[in-house]
């Protein structure tokens, strides 16, 4: 139902990866995203790249930059990075090659860094830029760490609405195969974070999805 209403849907496995800290939650969020088209038409690949690729089919770099102009983000650099990423993904589709060489490699690095993951054993943007080059990495400045991962997650959530989605509906997959005490810890931590992140969603919209 959330997909039919135009929301992105994010499926998070509470058991996988120990998603009770902010950095793991950010990573799980970036890999668990589904657009309405992915869910309703079974088209596209899930994850942040899939969402940005879908956006690139309808919006170009100029459109994205204009839509994000004036948007206040906890991580302002994403307003410069996301339009450039959309441009490269759009070029990949136009060239029908699925990869744009160095530009494509830079996008893969960026996607991992934004999700709080390591690339070649590091999350240092400066080190990775020396290896992969590219101007977009320079605009990112730095990658998220445990102390500011929630700021990056909040920024991504704020980005999606002006780019065409009504918001993000999160689905928490609770397994009964974990030790109950550990499972309870994961679920409680995730729900507390999600409740705070969902404060910007009008109550009536949450109710429409939940009914």
mmCIF file of N, CA and C in Angstrom, residues 62-190:
data_model
loop_
_atom_site.group_PDB
_atom_site.id
_atom_site.type_symbol
_atom_site.label_atom_id
_atom_site.label_comp_id
_atom_site.label_asym_id
_atom_site.label_seq_id
_atom_site.Cartn_x
_atom_site.Cartn_y
_atom_site.Cartn_z
ATOM 1 N N UNK A 62 20.491 19.054 -14.052
ATOM 2 C CA UNK A 62 19.980 20.408 -13.821
ATOM 3 C C UNK A 62 18.675 20.368 -13.035
ATOM 4 N N UNK A 63 17.781 19.418 -13.391
ATOM 5 C CA UNK A 63 16.515 19.270 -12.670
ATOM 6 C C UNK A 63 16.759 18.951 -11.197
ATOM 7 N N UNK A 64 17.646 17.980 -10.949
ATOM 8 C CA UNK A 64 17.904 17.546 -9.583
ATOM 9 C C UNK A 64 18.509 18.685 -8.768
ATOM 10 N N UNK A 65 19.463 19.387 -9.370
ATOM 11 C CA UNK A 65 20.103 20.487 -8.653
ATOM 12 C C UNK A 65 19.088 21.578 -8.304
ATOM 13 N N UNK A 66 18.177 21.851 -9.234
ATOM 14 C CA UNK A 66 17.158 22.875 -8.994
ATOM 15 C C UNK A 66 16.203 22.453 -7.880
ATOM 16 N N UNK A 67 15.842 21.178 -7.858
ATOM 17 C CA UNK A 67 14.904 20.689 -6.846
ATOM 18 C C UNK A 67 15.516 20.680 -5.450
ATOM 19 N N UNK A 68 16.825 20.516 -5.392
ATOM 20 C CA UNK A 68 17.496 20.462 -4.091
ATOM 21 C C UNK A 68 17.957 21.838 -3.615
ATOM 22 N N UNK A 69 17.898 22.818 -4.502
ATOM 23 C CA UNK A 69 18.343 24.159 -4.129
ATOM 24 C C UNK A 69 17.484 24.705 -2.985
ATOM 25 N N UNK A 70 18.108 25.195 -1.977
ATOM 26 C CA UNK A 70 17.382 25.748 -0.834
ATOM 27 C C UNK A 70 17.010 24.720 0.215
ATOM 28 N N UNK A 71 17.211 23.426 -0.094
ATOM 29 C CA UNK A 71 16.907 22.377 0.876
ATOM 30 C C UNK A 71 17.997 22.330 1.937
ATOM 31 N N UNK A 72 17.615 22.396 3.186
ATOM 32 C CA UNK A 72 18.592 22.347 4.276
ATOM 33 C C UNK A 72 18.841 20.899 4.675
ATOM 34 N N UNK A 73 20.094 20.483 4.580
ATOM 35 C CA UNK A 73 20.478 19.116 4.900
ATOM 36 C C UNK A 73 21.530 19.115 5.999
ATOM 37 N N UNK A 74 21.490 18.130 6.898
ATOM 38 C CA UNK A 74 22.562 17.993 7.886
ATOM 39 C C UNK A 74 23.930 17.785 7.237
ATOM 40 N N UNK A 75 23.932 17.141 6.044
ATOM 41 C CA UNK A 75 25.168 16.956 5.272
ATOM 42 C C UNK A 75 25.004 17.713 3.955
ATOM 43 N N UNK A 76 25.339 19.006 3.902
ATOM 44 C CA UNK A 76 25.090 19.840 2.723
ATOM 45 C C UNK A 76 25.768 19.356 1.444
ATOM 46 N N UNK A 77 26.915 18.663 1.562
ATOM 47 C CA UNK A 77 27.655 18.248 0.363
ATOM 48 C C UNK A 77 26.836 17.314 -0.523
ATOM 49 N N UNK A 78 25.858 16.626 0.034
ATOM 50 C CA UNK A 78 25.043 15.715 -0.775
ATOM 51 C C UNK A 78 24.252 16.459 -1.845
ATOM 52 N N UNK A 79 23.967 17.738 -1.625
ATOM 53 C CA UNK A 79 23.249 18.517 -2.638
ATOM 54 C C UNK A 79 24.110 18.736 -3.886
ATOM 55 N N UNK A 80 25.420 18.664 -3.738
ATOM 56 C CA UNK A 80 26.312 18.766 -4.891
ATOM 57 C C UNK A 80 26.623 17.396 -5.478
ATOM 58 N N UNK A 81 26.697 16.393 -4.629
ATOM 59 C CA UNK A 81 27.108 15.062 -5.069
ATOM 60 C C UNK A 81 25.979 14.326 -5.799
ATOM 61 N N UNK A 82 24.771 14.363 -5.260
ATOM 62 C CA UNK A 82 23.664 13.598 -5.849
ATOM 63 C C UNK A 82 23.365 14.013 -7.296
ATOM 64 N N UNK A 83 23.298 15.309 -7.626
ATOM 65 C CA UNK A 83 23.074 15.658 -9.037
ATOM 66 C C UNK A 83 24.142 15.111 -9.975
ATOM 67 N N UNK A 84 25.403 15.152 -9.537
ATOM 68 C CA UNK A 84 26.479 14.609 -10.371
ATOM 69 C C UNK A 84 26.346 13.097 -10.539
ATOM 70 N N UNK A 85 25.935 12.410 -9.480
ATOM 71 C CA UNK A 85 25.738 10.968 -9.578
ATOM 72 C C UNK A 85 24.601 10.647 -10.548
ATOM 73 N N UNK A 86 23.543 11.435 -10.497
ATOM 74 C CA UNK A 86 22.428 11.243 -11.429
ATOM 75 C C UNK A 86 22.897 11.456 -12.864
ATOM 76 N N UNK A 87 23.754 12.448 -13.067
ATOM 77 C CA UNK A 87 24.273 12.699 -14.418
ATOM 78 C C UNK A 87 25.021 11.490 -14.965
ATOM 79 N N UNK A 88 25.906 10.910 -14.158
ATOM 80 C CA UNK A 88 26.682 9.760 -14.626
ATOM 81 C C UNK A 88 25.782 8.556 -14.866
ATOM 82 N N UNK A 89 24.842 8.315 -13.970
ATOM 83 C CA UNK A 89 23.922 7.191 -14.158
ATOM 84 C C UNK A 89 23.064 7.388 -15.407
ATOM 85 N N UNK A 90 22.711 8.626 -15.678
ATOM 86 C CA UNK A 90 21.947 8.928 -16.891
ATOM 87 C C UNK A 90 22.791 8.653 -18.140
ATOM 88 N N UNK A 91 24.067 9.009 -18.071
ATOM 89 C CA UNK A 91 24.980 8.745 -19.184
ATOM 90 C C UNK A 91 25.154 7.249 -19.407
ATOM 91 N N UNK A 92 25.208 6.490 -18.319
ATOM 92 C CA UNK A 92 25.338 5.037 -18.443
ATOM 93 C C UNK A 92 24.165 4.449 -19.207
ATOM 94 N N UNK A 93 22.981 4.926 -18.885
ATOM 95 C CA UNK A 93 21.798 4.401 -19.566
ATOM 96 C C UNK A 93 21.774 4.824 -21.027
ATOM 97 N N UNK A 94 22.151 6.057 -21.290
ATOM 98 C CA UNK A 94 22.137 6.550 -22.672
ATOM 99 C C UNK A 94 23.139 5.799 -23.535
ATOM 100 N N UNK A 95 24.285 5.482 -22.934
ATOM 101 C CA UNK A 95 25.313 4.773 -23.695
ATOM 102 C C UNK A 95 25.053 3.269 -23.749
ATOM 103 N N UNK A 96 24.046 2.825 -22.971
ATOM 104 C CA UNK A 96 23.640 1.409 -22.980
ATOM 105 C C UNK A 96 24.813 0.483 -22.747
ATOM 106 N N UNK A 97 25.762 0.941 -21.945
ATOM 107 C CA UNK A 97 26.946 0.121 -21.687
ATOM 108 C C UNK A 97 26.933 -0.447 -20.281
ATOM 109 N N UNK A 98 26.085 0.117 -19.426
ATOM 110 C CA UNK A 98 26.034 -0.342 -18.052
ATOM 111 C C UNK A 98 27.232 0.091 -17.231
ATOM 112 N N UNK A 99 28.170 0.779 -17.873
ATOM 113 C CA UNK A 99 29.361 1.219 -17.147
ATOM 114 C C UNK A 99 30.029 2.329 -17.955
ATOM 115 N N UNK A 100 30.511 3.341 -17.265
ATOM 116 C CA UNK A 100 31.177 4.463 -17.936
ATOM 117 C C UNK A 100 32.634 4.536 -17.532
ATOM 118 N N UNK A 101 33.302 3.407 -17.450
ATOM 119 C CA UNK A 101 34.711 3.393 -17.138
ATOM 120 C C UNK A 101 35.009 3.986 -15.788
ATOM 121 N N UNK A 102 35.935 4.963 -15.773
ATOM 122 C CA UNK A 102 36.345 5.583 -14.521
ATOM 123 C C UNK A 102 35.169 6.264 -13.822
ATOM 124 N N UNK A 103 34.283 6.862 -14.602
ATOM 125 C CA UNK A 103 33.129 7.524 -13.995
ATOM 126 C C UNK A 103 32.232 6.521 -13.293
ATOM 127 N N UNK A 104 32.033 5.369 -13.929
ATOM 128 C CA UNK A 104 31.220 4.329 -13.309
ATOM 129 C C UNK A 104 31.852 3.798 -12.037
ATOM 130 N N UNK A 105 33.177 3.629 -12.059
ATOM 131 C CA UNK A 105 33.877 3.152 -10.860
ATOM 132 C C UNK A 105 33.745 4.156 -9.729
ATOM 133 N N UNK A 106 33.814 5.442 -10.071
ATOM 134 C CA UNK A 106 33.676 6.482 -9.050
ATOM 135 C C UNK A 106 32.292 6.430 -8.410
ATOM 136 N N UNK A 107 31.263 6.178 -9.216
ATOM 137 C CA UNK A 107 29.901 6.089 -8.680
ATOM 138 C C UNK A 107 29.795 4.923 -7.707
ATOM 139 N N UNK A 108 30.386 3.784 -8.044
ATOM 140 C CA UNK A 108 30.327 2.617 -7.154
ATOM 141 C C UNK A 108 31.013 2.932 -5.815
ATOM 142 N N UNK A 109 32.134 3.645 -5.880
ATOM 143 C CA UNK A 109 32.829 4.041 -4.659
ATOM 144 C C UNK A 109 31.955 4.983 -3.839
ATOM 145 N N UNK A 110 31.353 5.952 -4.493
ATOM 146 C CA UNK A 110 30.497 6.916 -3.808
ATOM 147 C C UNK A 110 29.320 6.232 -3.128
ATOM 148 N N UNK A 111 28.697 5.295 -3.806
ATOM 149 C CA UNK A 111 27.550 4.592 -3.233
ATOM 150 C C UNK A 111 27.950 3.853 -1.961
ATOM 151 N N UNK A 112 29.118 3.233 -1.978
ATOM 152 C CA UNK A 112 29.586 2.526 -0.786
ATOM 153 C C UNK A 112 29.910 3.499 0.345
ATOM 154 N N UNK A 113 30.580 4.586 0.020
ATOM 155 C CA UNK A 113 30.967 5.549 1.044
ATOM 156 C C UNK A 113 29.741 6.201 1.687
ATOM 157 N N UNK A 114 28.773 6.589 0.875
ATOM 158 C CA UNK A 114 27.558 7.216 1.407
ATOM 159 C C UNK A 114 26.832 6.257 2.343
ATOM 160 N N UNK A 115 26.917 4.958 2.038
ATOM 161 C CA UNK A 115 26.276 3.944 2.880
ATOM 162 C C UNK A 115 27.106 3.585 4.108
ATOM 163 N N UNK A 116 28.237 4.249 4.288
ATOM 164 C CA UNK A 116 29.068 3.990 5.457
ATOM 165 C C UNK A 116 29.917 2.740 5.349
ATOM 166 N N UNK A 117 30.119 2.247 4.140
ATOM 167 C CA UNK A 117 30.907 1.036 3.937
ATOM 168 C C UNK A 117 32.342 1.372 3.560
ATOM 169 N N UNK A 118 33.218 0.414 3.751
ATOM 170 C CA UNK A 118 34.602 0.591 3.350
ATOM 171 C C UNK A 118 34.788 0.205 1.889
ATOM 172 N N UNK A 119 35.736 0.844 1.252
ATOM 173 C CA UNK A 119 36.162 0.493 -0.100
ATOM 174 C C UNK A 119 37.660 0.261 -0.041
ATOM 175 N N UNK A 120 38.089 -0.903 -0.464
ATOM 176 C CA UNK A 120 39.515 -1.248 -0.381
ATOM 177 C C UNK A 120 40.057 -1.083 1.032
ATOM 178 N N UNK A 121 39.205 -1.396 2.008
ATOM 179 C CA UNK A 121 39.639 -1.369 3.397
ATOM 180 C C UNK A 121 39.670 -0.010 4.059
ATOM 181 N N UNK A 122 39.078 0.998 3.419
ATOM 182 C CA UNK A 122 39.097 2.339 4.011
ATOM 183 C C UNK A 122 37.815 3.096 3.673
ATOM 184 N N UNK A 123 37.498 4.104 4.492
ATOM 185 C CA UNK A 123 36.417 5.037 4.182
ATOM 186 C C UNK A 123 36.974 6.439 3.975
ATOM 187 N N UNK A 124 38.270 6.547 3.794
ATOM 188 C CA UNK A 124 38.916 7.839 3.589
ATOM 189 C C UNK A 124 38.689 8.313 2.152
ATOM 190 N N UNK A 125 37.991 9.423 2.005
ATOM 191 C CA UNK A 125 37.731 9.969 0.672
ATOM 192 C C UNK A 125 39.041 10.386 0.001
ATOM 193 N N UNK A 126 39.958 10.984 0.765
ATOM 194 C CA UNK A 126 41.233 11.445 0.202
ATOM 195 C C UNK A 126 42.032 10.283 -0.380
ATOM 196 N N UNK A 127 42.102 9.173 0.351
ATOM 197 C CA UNK A 127 42.856 8.007 -0.142
ATOM 198 C C UNK A 127 42.209 7.426 -1.388
ATOM 199 N N UNK A 128 40.903 7.306 -1.362
ATOM 200 C CA UNK A 128 40.211 6.693 -2.490
ATOM 201 C C UNK A 128 40.232 7.586 -3.726
ATOM 202 N N UNK A 129 40.260 8.876 -3.503
ATOM 203 C CA UNK A 129 40.327 9.781 -4.648
ATOM 204 C C UNK A 129 41.656 9.646 -5.372
ATOM 205 N N UNK A 130 42.718 9.360 -4.619
ATOM 206 C CA UNK A 130 44.021 9.164 -5.260
ATOM 207 C C UNK A 130 44.024 7.928 -6.150
ATOM 208 N N UNK A 131 43.207 6.948 -5.788
ATOM 209 C CA UNK A 131 43.147 5.701 -6.565
ATOM 210 C C UNK A 131 42.155 5.805 -7.719
ATOM 211 N N UNK A 132 40.952 6.330 -7.403
ATOM 212 C CA UNK A 132 39.873 6.324 -8.395
ATOM 213 C C UNK A 132 39.690 7.652 -9.114
ATOM 214 N N UNK A 133 40.296 8.715 -8.598
ATOM 215 C CA UNK A 133 40.166 10.023 -9.231
ATOM 216 C C UNK A 133 38.723 10.514 -9.197
ATOM 217 N N UNK A 134 38.443 11.479 -10.047
ATOM 218 C CA UNK A 134 37.075 11.941 -10.172
ATOM 219 C C UNK A 134 36.766 13.163 -9.333
ATOM 220 N N UNK A 135 35.997 14.065 -9.914
ATOM 221 C CA UNK A 135 35.658 15.316 -9.241
ATOM 222 C C UNK A 135 34.535 15.154 -8.221
ATOM 223 N N UNK A 136 33.693 14.127 -8.390
ATOM 224 C CA UNK A 136 32.551 13.984 -7.480
ATOM 225 C C UNK A 136 33.033 13.567 -6.097
ATOM 226 N N UNK A 137 34.014 12.695 -6.035
ATOM 227 C CA UNK A 137 34.560 12.285 -4.741
ATOM 228 C C UNK A 137 35.077 13.491 -3.964
ATOM 229 N N UNK A 138 35.685 14.434 -4.683
ATOM 230 C CA UNK A 138 36.182 15.631 -4.028
ATOM 231 C C UNK A 138 35.063 16.450 -3.416
ATOM 232 N N UNK A 139 33.904 16.460 -4.065
ATOM 233 C CA UNK A 139 32.764 17.211 -3.541
ATOM 234 C C UNK A 139 32.178 16.558 -2.288
ATOM 235 N N UNK A 140 32.323 15.233 -2.190
ATOM 236 C CA UNK A 140 31.791 14.544 -1.010
ATOM 237 C C UNK A 140 32.517 15.000 0.250
ATOM 238 N N UNK A 141 33.808 15.207 0.124
ATOM 239 C CA UNK A 141 34.578 15.720 1.258
ATOM 240 C C UNK A 141 34.990 14.646 2.238
ATOM 241 N N UNK A 142 34.013 14.001 2.851
ATOM 242 C CA UNK A 142 34.298 12.940 3.803
ATOM 243 C C UNK A 142 33.128 11.970 3.807
ATOM 244 N N UNK A 143 33.355 10.785 4.372
ATOM 245 C CA UNK A 143 32.302 9.764 4.440
ATOM 246 C C UNK A 143 31.773 9.680 5.870
ATOM 247 N N UNK A 144 30.589 9.098 6.059
ATOM 248 C CA UNK A 144 30.005 9.028 7.404
ATOM 249 C C UNK A 144 30.777 8.109 8.335
ATOM 250 N N UNK A 145 30.765 8.457 9.605
ATOM 251 C CA UNK A 145 31.325 7.610 10.656
ATOM 252 C C UNK A 145 30.243 7.307 11.678
ATOM 253 N N UNK A 146 30.587 6.590 12.708
ATOM 254 C CA UNK A 146 29.581 6.201 13.698
ATOM 255 C C UNK A 146 28.947 7.415 14.381
ATOM 256 N N UNK A 147 29.720 8.481 14.559
ATOM 257 C CA UNK A 147 29.197 9.622 15.295
ATOM 258 C C UNK A 147 28.215 10.466 14.492
ATOM 259 N N UNK A 148 28.350 10.457 13.151
ATOM 260 C CA UNK A 148 27.471 11.317 12.358
ATOM 261 C C UNK A 148 26.647 10.550 11.327
ATOM 262 N N UNK A 149 26.571 9.227 11.451
ATOM 263 C CA UNK A 149 25.825 8.431 10.477
ATOM 264 C C UNK A 149 24.346 8.824 10.442
ATOM 265 N N UNK A 150 23.806 9.198 11.603
ATOM 266 C CA UNK A 150 22.391 9.573 11.626
ATOM 267 C C UNK A 150 22.149 10.846 10.815
ATOM 268 N N UNK A 151 23.123 11.746 10.797
ATOM 269 C CA UNK A 151 22.997 12.957 9.994
ATOM 270 C C UNK A 151 22.916 12.618 8.509
ATOM 271 N N UNK A 152 23.706 11.644 8.081
ATOM 272 C CA UNK A 152 23.680 11.215 6.676
ATOM 273 C C UNK A 152 22.353 10.548 6.352
ATOM 274 N N UNK A 153 21.853 9.727 7.269
ATOM 275 C CA UNK A 153 20.565 9.073 7.044
ATOM 276 C C UNK A 153 19.452 10.107 6.964
ATOM 277 N N UNK A 154 19.449 11.069 7.867
ATOM 278 C CA UNK A 154 18.454 12.134 7.821
ATOM 279 C C UNK A 154 18.527 12.901 6.503
ATOM 280 N N UNK A 155 19.729 13.151 6.030
ATOM 281 C CA UNK A 155 19.902 13.884 4.772
ATOM 282 C C UNK A 155 19.299 13.115 3.606
ATOM 283 N N UNK A 156 19.549 11.812 3.550
ATOM 284 C CA UNK A 156 18.984 11.001 2.468
ATOM 285 C C UNK A 156 17.461 10.999 2.529
ATOM 286 N N UNK A 157 16.917 10.893 3.724
ATOM 287 C CA UNK A 157 15.462 10.910 3.863
ATOM 288 C C UNK A 157 14.882 12.233 3.362
ATOM 289 N N UNK A 158 15.543 13.326 3.655
ATOM 290 C CA UNK A 158 15.058 14.634 3.222
ATOM 291 C C UNK A 158 15.185 14.828 1.713
ATOM 292 N N UNK A 159 16.152 14.151 1.099
ATOM 293 C CA UNK A 159 16.392 14.299 -0.337
ATOM 294 C C UNK A 159 15.264 13.724 -1.194
ATOM 295 N N UNK A 160 14.664 12.639 -0.736
ATOM 296 C CA UNK A 160 13.778 11.881 -1.616
ATOM 297 C C UNK A 160 12.475 12.601 -1.960
ATOM 298 N N UNK A 161 11.949 13.378 -1.026
ATOM 299 C CA UNK A 161 10.670 14.032 -1.299
ATOM 300 C C UNK A 161 10.748 15.015 -2.476
ATOM 301 N N UNK A 162 11.703 15.952 -2.502
ATOM 302 C CA UNK A 162 11.768 16.854 -3.660
ATOM 303 C C UNK A 162 12.134 16.144 -4.966
ATOM 304 N N UNK A 163 12.660 14.925 -4.871
ATOM 305 C CA UNK A 163 13.033 14.190 -6.081
ATOM 306 C C UNK A 163 11.923 13.277 -6.588
ATOM 307 N N UNK A 164 10.726 13.418 -6.010
ATOM 308 C CA UNK A 164 9.573 12.746 -6.604
ATOM 309 C C UNK A 164 8.879 11.691 -5.777
ATOM 310 N N UNK A 165 9.384 11.396 -4.584
ATOM 311 C CA UNK A 165 8.753 10.389 -3.735
ATOM 312 C C UNK A 165 8.111 11.070 -2.523
ATOM 313 N N UNK A 166 7.053 10.479 -2.014
ATOM 314 C CA UNK A 166 6.325 11.113 -0.918
ATOM 315 C C UNK A 166 7.035 10.953 0.427
ATOM 316 N N UNK A 167 7.955 10.030 0.491
ATOM 317 C CA UNK A 167 8.691 9.778 1.728
ATOM 318 C C UNK A 167 9.204 8.358 1.707
ATOM 319 N N UNK A 168 9.572 7.845 2.865
ATOM 320 C CA UNK A 168 10.091 6.482 2.980
ATOM 321 C C UNK A 168 9.304 5.743 4.054
ATOM 322 N N UNK A 169 8.804 4.577 3.688
ATOM 323 C CA UNK A 169 8.099 3.711 4.635
ATOM 324 C C UNK A 169 9.040 2.565 4.991
ATOM 325 N N UNK A 170 9.386 2.447 6.261
ATOM 326 C CA UNK A 170 10.354 1.435 6.683
ATOM 327 C C UNK A 170 9.647 0.180 7.190
ATOM 328 N N UNK A 171 10.158 -0.959 6.761
ATOM 329 C CA UNK A 171 9.647 -2.254 7.197
ATOM 330 C C UNK A 171 10.755 -2.960 7.968
ATOM 331 N N UNK A 172 10.520 -3.237 9.240
ATOM 332 C CA UNK A 172 11.504 -3.903 10.086
ATOM 333 C C UNK A 172 11.199 -5.389 10.145
ATOM 334 N N UNK A 173 12.109 -6.208 9.632
ATOM 335 C CA UNK A 173 11.935 -7.658 9.606
ATOM 336 C C UNK A 173 12.475 -8.243 10.904
ATOM 337 N N UNK A 174 11.580 -8.695 11.762
ATOM 338 C CA UNK A 174 11.976 -9.248 13.053
ATOM 339 C C UNK A 174 12.010 -10.783 12.964
ATOM 340 N N UNK A 175 13.180 -11.354 13.176
ATOM 341 C CA UNK A 175 13.327 -12.811 13.158
ATOM 342 C C UNK A 175 13.120 -13.376 14.562
ATOM 343 N N UNK A 176 12.686 -14.606 14.617
ATOM 344 C CA UNK A 176 12.558 -15.256 15.930
ATOM 345 C C UNK A 176 13.653 -16.290 16.142
ATOM 346 N N UNK A 177 14.705 -16.228 15.291
ATOM 347 C CA UNK A 177 15.795 -17.200 15.401
ATOM 348 C C UNK A 177 16.953 -16.671 16.240
ATOM 349 N N UNK A 178 16.936 -15.380 16.559
ATOM 350 C CA UNK A 178 18.001 -14.812 17.381
ATOM 351 C C UNK A 178 17.721 -15.063 18.854
ATOM 352 N N UNK A 179 18.762 -14.917 19.650
ATOM 353 C CA UNK A 179 18.573 -14.958 21.099
ATOM 354 C C UNK A 179 17.641 -13.803 21.465
ATOM 355 N N UNK A 180 16.548 -14.071 22.160
ATOM 356 C CA UNK A 180 15.555 -13.022 22.434
ATOM 357 C C UNK A 180 16.133 -11.735 22.992
ATOM 358 N N UNK A 181 17.081 -11.841 23.929
ATOM 359 C CA UNK A 181 17.637 -10.632 24.533
ATOM 360 C C UNK A 181 18.361 -9.787 23.494
ATOM 361 N N UNK A 182 19.125 -10.454 22.598
ATOM 362 C CA UNK A 182 19.842 -9.734 21.552
ATOM 363 C C UNK A 182 18.869 -9.140 20.553
ATOM 364 N N UNK A 183 17.856 -9.934 20.205
ATOM 365 C CA UNK A 183 16.853 -9.469 19.254
ATOM 366 C C UNK A 183 16.125 -8.251 19.797
ATOM 367 N N UNK A 184 15.750 -8.302 21.053
ATOM 368 C CA UNK A 184 15.046 -7.176 21.668
ATOM 369 C C UNK A 184 15.898 -5.919 21.618
ATOM 370 N N UNK A 185 17.215 -6.074 21.845
ATOM 371 C CA UNK A 185 18.114 -4.926 21.822
ATOM 372 C C UNK A 185 18.128 -4.296 20.430
ATOM 373 N N UNK A 186 18.272 -5.122 19.386
ATOM 374 C CA UNK A 186 18.271 -4.616 18.019
ATOM 375 C C UNK A 186 16.978 -3.877 17.712
ATOM 376 N N UNK A 187 15.843 -4.503 18.011
ATOM 377 C CA UNK A 187 14.542 -3.954 17.654
ATOM 378 C C UNK A 187 14.270 -2.645 18.392
ATOM 379 N N UNK A 188 14.580 -2.619 19.671
ATOM 380 C CA UNK A 188 14.355 -1.403 20.457
ATOM 381 C C UNK A 188 15.181 -0.247 19.909
ATOM 382 N N UNK A 189 16.463 -0.508 19.632
ATOM 383 C CA UNK A 189 17.327 0.548 19.116
ATOM 384 C C UNK A 189 16.839 1.049 17.761
ATOM 385 N N UNK A 190 16.474 0.123 16.883
ATOM 386 C CA UNK A 190 15.995 0.516 15.565
ATOM 387 C C UNK A 190 14.704 1.313 15.652
#
